[in-house]
């Protein structure tokens, strides 16, 4: 299992727009990626405008597939329009 935690800081006032398009992206991921076990958007309770995406993939092939999908690539410009800085991406290896 491979875990990913993506920390995304969103521009002031852009949270609702971000949440709306991310919800649609998550639906596509869940419907089309058998190798994805979790794709959940969360919002920080302590840092305004900060979101974390919690992702789990069964293996590297599933993670690579996710990044190559048309819907993920199409989301790029939408992310660019709302992000308040570079995303921070942390990769994790499953244990047990």
mmCIF file of N, CA and C in Angstrom:
data_model
loop_
_atom_site.group_PDB
_atom_site.id
_atom_site.type_symbol
_atom_site.label_atom_id
_atom_site.label_comp_id
_atom_site.label_asym_id
_atom_site.label_seq_id
_atom_site.Cartn_x
_atom_site.Cartn_y
_atom_site.Cartn_z
ATOM 1 N N UNK A 1 0.851 -1.173 0.000
ATOM 2 C CA UNK A 1 0.000 0.000 0.000
ATOM 3 C C UNK A 1 0.895 1.234 0.000
ATOM 4 N N UNK A 2 0.486 2.226 -0.764
ATOM 5 C CA UNK A 2 1.184 3.513 -0.811
ATOM 6 C C UNK A 2 0.212 4.589 -0.368
ATOM 7 N N UNK A 3 0.641 5.395 0.576
ATOM 8 C CA UNK A 3 -0.166 6.508 1.042
ATOM 9 C C UNK A 3 0.381 7.819 0.509
ATOM 10 N N UNK A 4 -0.499 8.763 0.330
ATOM 11 C CA UNK A 4 -0.124 10.104 -0.099
ATOM 12 C C UNK A 4 -0.899 11.087 0.771
ATOM 13 N N UNK A 5 -0.196 12.088 1.277
ATOM 14 C CA UNK A 5 -0.851 13.207 1.949
ATOM 15 C C UNK A 5 -0.460 14.458 1.181
ATOM 16 N N UNK A 6 -1.434 15.078 0.555
ATOM 17 C CA UNK A 6 -1.205 16.310 -0.206
ATOM 18 C C UNK A 6 -1.765 17.476 0.597
ATOM 19 N N UNK A 7 -0.890 18.397 0.979
ATOM 20 C CA UNK A 7 -1.315 19.589 1.707
ATOM 21 C C UNK A 7 -1.480 20.721 0.704
ATOM 22 N N UNK A 8 -2.683 21.287 0.678
ATOM 23 C CA UNK A 8 -3.029 22.319 -0.297
ATOM 24 C C UNK A 8 -3.505 23.566 0.433
ATOM 25 N N UNK A 9 -2.832 24.661 0.189
ATOM 26 C CA UNK A 9 -3.263 25.940 0.754
ATOM 27 C C UNK A 9 -4.014 26.689 -0.336
ATOM 28 N N UNK A 10 -5.229 27.080 -0.014
ATOM 29 C CA UNK A 10 -6.139 27.669 -0.991
ATOM 30 C C UNK A 10 -6.244 29.179 -0.746
ATOM 31 N N UNK A 11 -6.350 29.936 -1.826
ATOM 32 C CA UNK A 11 -6.483 31.392 -1.733
ATOM 33 C C UNK A 11 -7.740 31.757 -0.933
ATOM 34 N N UNK A 12 -7.634 32.847 -0.212
ATOM 35 C CA UNK A 12 -8.768 33.358 0.567
ATOM 36 C C UNK A 12 -10.004 33.493 -0.329
ATOM 37 N N UNK A 13 -11.110 32.946 0.131
ATOM 38 C CA UNK A 13 -12.369 33.056 -0.599
ATOM 39 C C UNK A 13 -12.573 32.017 -1.683
ATOM 40 N N UNK A 14 -11.566 31.198 -1.961
ATOM 41 C CA UNK A 14 -11.666 30.210 -3.046
ATOM 42 C C UNK A 14 -12.032 28.811 -2.543
ATOM 43 N N UNK A 15 -12.224 28.667 -1.218
ATOM 44 C CA UNK A 15 -12.537 27.358 -0.648
ATOM 45 C C UNK A 15 -13.757 26.691 -1.261
ATOM 46 N N UNK A 16 -14.894 27.372 -1.366
ATOM 47 C CA UNK A 16 -16.077 26.733 -1.943
ATOM 48 C C UNK A 16 -15.862 26.265 -3.388
ATOM 49 N N UNK A 17 -15.175 27.068 -4.179
ATOM 50 C CA UNK A 17 -14.875 26.674 -5.567
ATOM 51 C C UNK A 17 -13.997 25.422 -5.581
ATOM 52 N N UNK A 18 -12.965 25.423 -4.745
ATOM 53 C CA UNK A 18 -12.068 24.275 -4.656
ATOM 54 C C UNK A 18 -12.825 23.024 -4.219
ATOM 55 N N UNK A 19 -13.613 23.140 -3.163
ATOM 56 C CA UNK A 19 -14.344 21.983 -2.657
ATOM 57 C C UNK A 19 -15.287 21.417 -3.710
ATOM 58 N N UNK A 20 -15.915 22.276 -4.487
ATOM 59 C CA UNK A 20 -16.861 21.818 -5.511
ATOM 60 C C UNK A 20 -16.157 21.012 -6.598
ATOM 61 N N UNK A 21 -15.059 21.521 -7.154
ATOM 62 C CA UNK A 21 -14.430 20.755 -8.226
ATOM 63 C C UNK A 21 -13.687 19.547 -7.674
ATOM 64 N N UNK A 22 -13.169 19.634 -6.446
ATOM 65 C CA UNK A 22 -12.494 18.468 -5.888
ATOM 66 C C UNK A 22 -13.483 17.336 -5.624
ATOM 67 N N UNK A 23 -14.684 17.670 -5.186
ATOM 68 C CA UNK A 23 -15.713 16.650 -4.961
ATOM 69 C C UNK A 23 -15.987 15.884 -6.237
ATOM 70 N N UNK A 24 -16.054 16.590 -7.359
ATOM 71 C CA UNK A 24 -16.275 15.924 -8.649
ATOM 72 C C UNK A 24 -15.076 15.060 -9.034
ATOM 73 N N UNK A 25 -13.870 15.555 -8.795
ATOM 74 C CA UNK A 25 -12.664 14.782 -9.081
ATOM 75 C C UNK A 25 -12.660 13.499 -8.248
ATOM 76 N N UNK A 26 -12.974 13.602 -6.970
ATOM 77 C CA UNK A 26 -12.984 12.436 -6.092
ATOM 78 C C UNK A 26 -13.991 11.386 -6.571
ATOM 79 N N UNK A 27 -15.138 11.820 -7.066
ATOM 80 C CA UNK A 27 -16.131 10.882 -7.603
ATOM 81 C C UNK A 27 -15.550 10.113 -8.778
ATOM 82 N N UNK A 28 -14.817 10.808 -9.641
ATOM 83 C CA UNK A 28 -14.190 10.153 -10.802
ATOM 84 C C UNK A 28 -13.148 9.139 -10.350
ATOM 85 N N UNK A 29 -12.331 9.528 -9.374
ATOM 86 C CA UNK A 29 -11.302 8.624 -8.866
ATOM 87 C C UNK A 29 -11.945 7.362 -8.305
ATOM 88 N N UNK A 30 -12.936 7.519 -7.456
ATOM 89 C CA UNK A 30 -13.581 6.370 -6.818
ATOM 90 C C UNK A 30 -14.282 5.463 -7.836
ATOM 91 N N UNK A 31 -14.838 6.052 -8.863
ATOM 92 C CA UNK A 31 -15.582 5.273 -9.860
ATOM 93 C C UNK A 31 -14.677 4.558 -10.855
ATOM 94 N N UNK A 32 -13.481 5.100 -11.098
ATOM 95 C CA UNK A 32 -12.664 4.603 -12.206
ATOM 96 C C UNK A 32 -11.317 4.000 -11.841
ATOM 97 N N UNK A 33 -10.939 4.043 -10.581
ATOM 98 C CA UNK A 33 -9.613 3.567 -10.201
ATOM 99 C C UNK A 33 -9.714 2.438 -9.180
ATOM 100 N N UNK A 34 -9.698 1.228 -9.684
ATOM 101 C CA UNK A 34 -9.806 0.056 -8.806
ATOM 102 C C UNK A 34 -8.634 -0.023 -7.823
ATOM 103 N N UNK A 35 -7.489 0.525 -8.186
ATOM 104 C CA UNK A 35 -6.318 0.482 -7.322
ATOM 105 C C UNK A 35 -6.285 1.561 -6.262
ATOM 106 N N UNK A 36 -7.302 2.417 -6.239
ATOM 107 C CA UNK A 36 -7.379 3.460 -5.222
ATOM 108 C C UNK A 36 -8.274 2.975 -4.093
ATOM 109 N N UNK A 37 -7.741 2.982 -2.855
ATOM 110 C CA UNK A 37 -8.510 2.534 -1.696
ATOM 111 C C UNK A 37 -9.121 3.698 -0.924
ATOM 112 N N UNK A 38 -8.564 4.904 -1.088
ATOM 113 C CA UNK A 38 -9.095 6.082 -0.384
ATOM 114 C C UNK A 38 -8.650 7.340 -1.117
ATOM 115 N N UNK A 39 -9.561 8.294 -1.192
ATOM 116 C CA UNK A 39 -9.272 9.592 -1.815
ATOM 117 C C UNK A 39 -10.187 10.592 -1.124
ATOM 118 N N UNK A 40 -9.712 11.139 -0.003
ATOM 119 C CA UNK A 40 -10.576 11.930 0.876
ATOM 120 C C UNK A 40 -10.010 13.330 1.099
ATOM 121 N N UNK A 41 -10.822 14.325 0.802
ATOM 122 C CA UNK A 41 -10.457 15.709 1.092
ATOM 123 C C UNK A 41 -10.810 16.009 2.538
ATOM 124 N N UNK A 42 -9.881 16.630 3.258
ATOM 125 C CA UNK A 42 -10.124 17.064 4.634
ATOM 126 C C UNK A 42 -9.695 18.520 4.754
ATOM 127 N N UNK A 43 -10.266 19.213 5.727
ATOM 128 C CA UNK A 43 -9.960 20.629 5.942
ATOM 129 C C UNK A 43 -9.399 20.803 7.341
ATOM 130 N N UNK A 44 -8.330 21.555 7.458
ATOM 131 C CA UNK A 44 -7.690 21.786 8.745
ATOM 132 C C UNK A 44 -8.622 22.527 9.703
ATOM 133 N N UNK A 45 -8.594 22.121 10.944
ATOM 134 C CA UNK A 45 -9.341 22.816 11.983
ATOM 135 C C UNK A 45 -8.554 23.998 12.538
ATOM 136 N N UNK A 46 -7.246 24.012 12.320
ATOM 137 C CA UNK A 46 -6.394 25.033 12.938
ATOM 138 C C UNK A 46 -5.744 26.002 11.959
ATOM 139 N N UNK A 47 -5.660 25.622 10.679
ATOM 140 C CA UNK A 47 -5.021 26.477 9.669
ATOM 141 C C UNK A 47 -6.059 26.882 8.623
ATOM 142 N N UNK A 48 -6.491 28.131 8.642
ATOM 143 C CA UNK A 48 -7.489 28.572 7.656
ATOM 144 C C UNK A 48 -7.020 28.339 6.219
ATOM 145 N N UNK A 49 -7.936 27.939 5.379
ATOM 146 C CA UNK A 49 -7.679 27.743 3.942
ATOM 147 C C UNK A 49 -6.681 26.632 3.655
ATOM 148 N N UNK A 50 -6.480 25.702 4.597
ATOM 149 C CA UNK A 50 -5.567 24.589 4.381
ATOM 150 C C UNK A 50 -6.364 23.290 4.345
ATOM 151 N N UNK A 51 -6.132 22.534 3.281
ATOM 152 C CA UNK A 51 -6.783 21.244 3.072
ATOM 153 C C UNK A 51 -5.705 20.180 2.949
ATOM 154 N N UNK A 52 -6.092 18.953 3.293
ATOM 155 C CA UNK A 52 -5.209 17.808 3.086
ATOM 156 C C UNK A 52 -6.014 16.728 2.391
ATOM 157 N N UNK A 53 -5.395 16.169 1.355
ATOM 158 C CA UNK A 53 -5.999 15.053 0.651
ATOM 159 C C UNK A 53 -5.302 13.792 1.155
ATOM 160 N N UNK A 54 -6.097 12.855 1.653
ATOM 161 C CA UNK A 54 -5.582 11.591 2.145
ATOM 162 C C UNK A 54 -5.866 10.537 1.085
ATOM 163 N N UNK A 55 -4.799 9.920 0.571
ATOM 164 C CA UNK A 55 -4.929 8.981 -0.541
ATOM 165 C C UNK A 55 -4.251 7.663 -0.195
ATOM 166 N N UNK A 56 -4.847 6.551 -0.641
ATOM 167 C CA UNK A 56 -4.243 5.235 -0.515
ATOM 168 C C UNK A 56 -4.358 4.502 -1.846
ATOM 169 N N UNK A 57 -3.249 3.915 -2.275
ATOM 170 C CA UNK A 57 -3.200 3.153 -3.521
ATOM 171 C C UNK A 57 -2.640 1.770 -3.238
ATOM 172 N N UNK A 58 -3.128 0.764 -3.960
ATOM 173 C CA UNK A 58 -2.690 -0.604 -3.677
ATOM 174 C C UNK A 58 -1.227 -0.837 -4.044
ATOM 175 N N UNK A 59 -0.702 -0.076 -5.029
ATOM 176 C CA UNK A 59 0.698 -0.233 -5.414
ATOM 177 C C UNK A 59 1.123 0.956 -6.283
ATOM 178 N N UNK A 60 2.385 0.944 -6.695
ATOM 179 C CA UNK A 60 2.915 2.049 -7.496
ATOM 180 C C UNK A 60 2.198 2.176 -8.833
ATOM 181 N N UNK A 61 1.823 1.063 -9.430
ATOM 182 C CA UNK A 61 1.100 1.121 -10.704
ATOM 183 C C UNK A 61 -0.221 1.879 -10.556
ATOM 184 N N UNK A 62 -0.925 1.653 -9.445
ATOM 185 C CA UNK A 62 -2.194 2.351 -9.215
ATOM 186 C C UNK A 62 -1.970 3.847 -9.025
ATOM 187 N N UNK A 63 -0.893 4.213 -8.321
ATOM 188 C CA UNK A 63 -0.570 5.628 -8.125
ATOM 189 C C UNK A 63 -0.189 6.285 -9.448
ATOM 190 N N UNK A 64 0.613 5.592 -10.239
ATOM 191 C CA UNK A 64 1.016 6.110 -11.551
ATOM 192 C C UNK A 64 -0.202 6.278 -12.457
ATOM 193 N N UNK A 65 -1.092 5.292 -12.429
ATOM 194 C CA UNK A 65 -2.322 5.369 -13.229
ATOM 195 C C UNK A 65 -3.143 6.607 -12.855
ATOM 196 N N UNK A 66 -3.276 6.855 -11.552
ATOM 197 C CA UNK A 66 -4.044 8.009 -11.083
ATOM 198 C C UNK A 66 -3.519 9.306 -11.702
ATOM 199 N N UNK A 67 -2.212 9.505 -11.642
ATOM 200 C CA UNK A 67 -1.617 10.735 -12.170
ATOM 201 C C UNK A 67 -1.741 10.878 -13.678
ATOM 202 N N UNK A 68 -1.983 9.765 -14.370
ATOM 203 C CA UNK A 68 -2.085 9.811 -15.822
ATOM 204 C C UNK A 68 -3.489 9.875 -16.380
ATOM 205 N N UNK A 69 -4.479 9.889 -15.508
ATOM 206 C CA UNK A 69 -5.860 9.905 -15.998
ATOM 207 C C UNK A 69 -6.207 11.262 -16.615
ATOM 208 N N UNK A 70 -7.096 11.229 -17.580
ATOM 209 C CA UNK A 70 -7.526 12.463 -18.234
ATOM 210 C C UNK A 70 -8.192 13.421 -17.253
ATOM 211 N N UNK A 71 -9.003 12.892 -16.343
ATOM 212 C CA UNK A 71 -9.710 13.771 -15.401
ATOM 213 C C UNK A 71 -8.753 14.402 -14.398
ATOM 214 N N UNK A 72 -7.695 13.693 -13.996
ATOM 215 C CA UNK A 72 -6.726 14.303 -13.086
ATOM 216 C C UNK A 72 -5.939 15.391 -13.815
ATOM 217 N N UNK A 73 -5.537 15.112 -15.046
ATOM 218 C CA UNK A 73 -4.816 16.128 -15.834
ATOM 219 C C UNK A 73 -5.707 17.355 -16.079
ATOM 220 N N UNK A 74 -6.983 17.131 -16.342
ATOM 221 C CA UNK A 74 -7.911 18.238 -16.598
ATOM 222 C C UNK A 74 -8.116 19.098 -15.355
ATOM 223 N N UNK A 75 -7.902 18.527 -14.167
ATOM 224 C CA UNK A 75 -8.072 19.286 -12.928
ATOM 225 C C UNK A 75 -6.922 20.263 -12.694
ATOM 226 N N UNK A 76 -5.801 20.089 -13.377
ATOM 227 C CA UNK A 76 -4.625 20.945 -13.179
ATOM 228 C C UNK A 76 -4.917 22.436 -13.246
ATOM 229 N N UNK A 77 -5.556 22.924 -14.312
ATOM 230 C CA UNK A 77 -5.861 24.359 -14.391
ATOM 231 C C UNK A 77 -6.819 24.824 -13.286
ATOM 232 N N UNK A 78 -7.708 23.953 -12.852
ATOM 233 C CA UNK A 78 -8.629 24.313 -11.773
ATOM 234 C C UNK A 78 -7.865 24.472 -10.464
ATOM 235 N N UNK A 79 -6.929 23.562 -10.204
ATOM 236 C CA UNK A 79 -6.073 23.697 -9.023
ATOM 237 C C UNK A 79 -5.281 24.997 -9.089
ATOM 238 N N UNK A 80 -4.699 25.266 -10.243
ATOM 239 C CA UNK A 80 -3.859 26.461 -10.405
ATOM 240 C C UNK A 80 -4.637 27.737 -10.103
ATOM 241 N N UNK A 81 -5.935 27.749 -10.394
ATOM 242 C CA UNK A 81 -6.750 28.946 -10.199
ATOM 243 C C UNK A 81 -7.082 29.221 -8.732
ATOM 244 N N UNK A 82 -6.915 28.221 -7.858
ATOM 245 C CA UNK A 82 -7.307 28.410 -6.457
ATOM 246 C C UNK A 82 -6.166 28.251 -5.455
ATOM 247 N N UNK A 83 -5.080 27.629 -5.856
ATOM 248 C CA UNK A 83 -3.981 27.381 -4.925
ATOM 249 C C UNK A 83 -3.299 28.674 -4.497
ATOM 250 N N UNK A 84 -2.907 28.715 -3.233
ATOM 251 C CA UNK A 84 -2.198 29.867 -2.691
ATOM 252 C C UNK A 84 -0.709 29.591 -2.538
ATOM 253 N N UNK A 85 -0.200 28.580 -3.198
ATOM 254 C CA UNK A 85 1.213 28.199 -3.132
ATOM 255 C C UNK A 85 1.376 26.787 -3.651
ATOM 256 N N UNK A 86 2.603 26.336 -3.669
ATOM 257 C CA UNK A 86 2.880 24.979 -4.159
ATOM 258 C C UNK A 86 2.306 23.936 -3.203
ATOM 259 N N UNK A 87 1.709 22.876 -3.744
ATOM 260 C CA UNK A 87 1.253 21.781 -2.886
ATOM 261 C C UNK A 87 2.454 21.103 -2.217
ATOM 262 N N UNK A 88 2.237 20.603 -1.034
ATOM 263 C CA UNK A 88 3.245 19.782 -0.348
ATOM 264 C C UNK A 88 2.757 18.339 -0.414
ATOM 265 N N UNK A 89 3.564 17.477 -1.017
ATOM 266 C CA UNK A 89 3.171 16.091 -1.212
ATOM 267 C C UNK A 89 4.097 15.178 -0.404
ATOM 268 N N UNK A 90 3.510 14.350 0.428
ATOM 269 C CA UNK A 90 4.288 13.377 1.202
ATOM 270 C C UNK A 90 3.847 11.970 0.803
ATOM 271 N N UNK A 91 4.809 11.115 0.492
ATOM 272 C CA UNK A 91 4.537 9.731 0.122
ATOM 273 C C UNK A 91 4.864 8.835 1.307
ATOM 274 N N UNK A 92 4.017 7.826 1.533
ATOM 275 C CA UNK A 92 4.157 6.943 2.680
ATOM 276 C C UNK A 92 4.065 5.493 2.223
ATOM 277 N N UNK A 93 4.804 4.619 2.872
ATOM 278 C CA UNK A 93 4.716 3.192 2.597
ATOM 279 C C UNK A 93 3.856 2.534 3.661
ATOM 280 N N UNK A 94 2.933 1.672 3.203
ATOM 281 C CA UNK A 94 2.074 0.956 4.131
ATOM 282 C C UNK A 94 2.887 -0.016 4.985
ATOM 283 N N UNK A 95 2.430 -0.216 6.197
ATOM 284 C CA UNK A 95 3.075 -1.134 7.126
ATOM 285 C C UNK A 95 2.032 -2.140 7.609
ATOM 286 N N UNK A 96 2.374 -3.401 7.555
ATOM 287 C CA UNK A 96 1.468 -4.449 8.063
ATOM 288 C C UNK A 96 0.493 -4.955 7.073
#
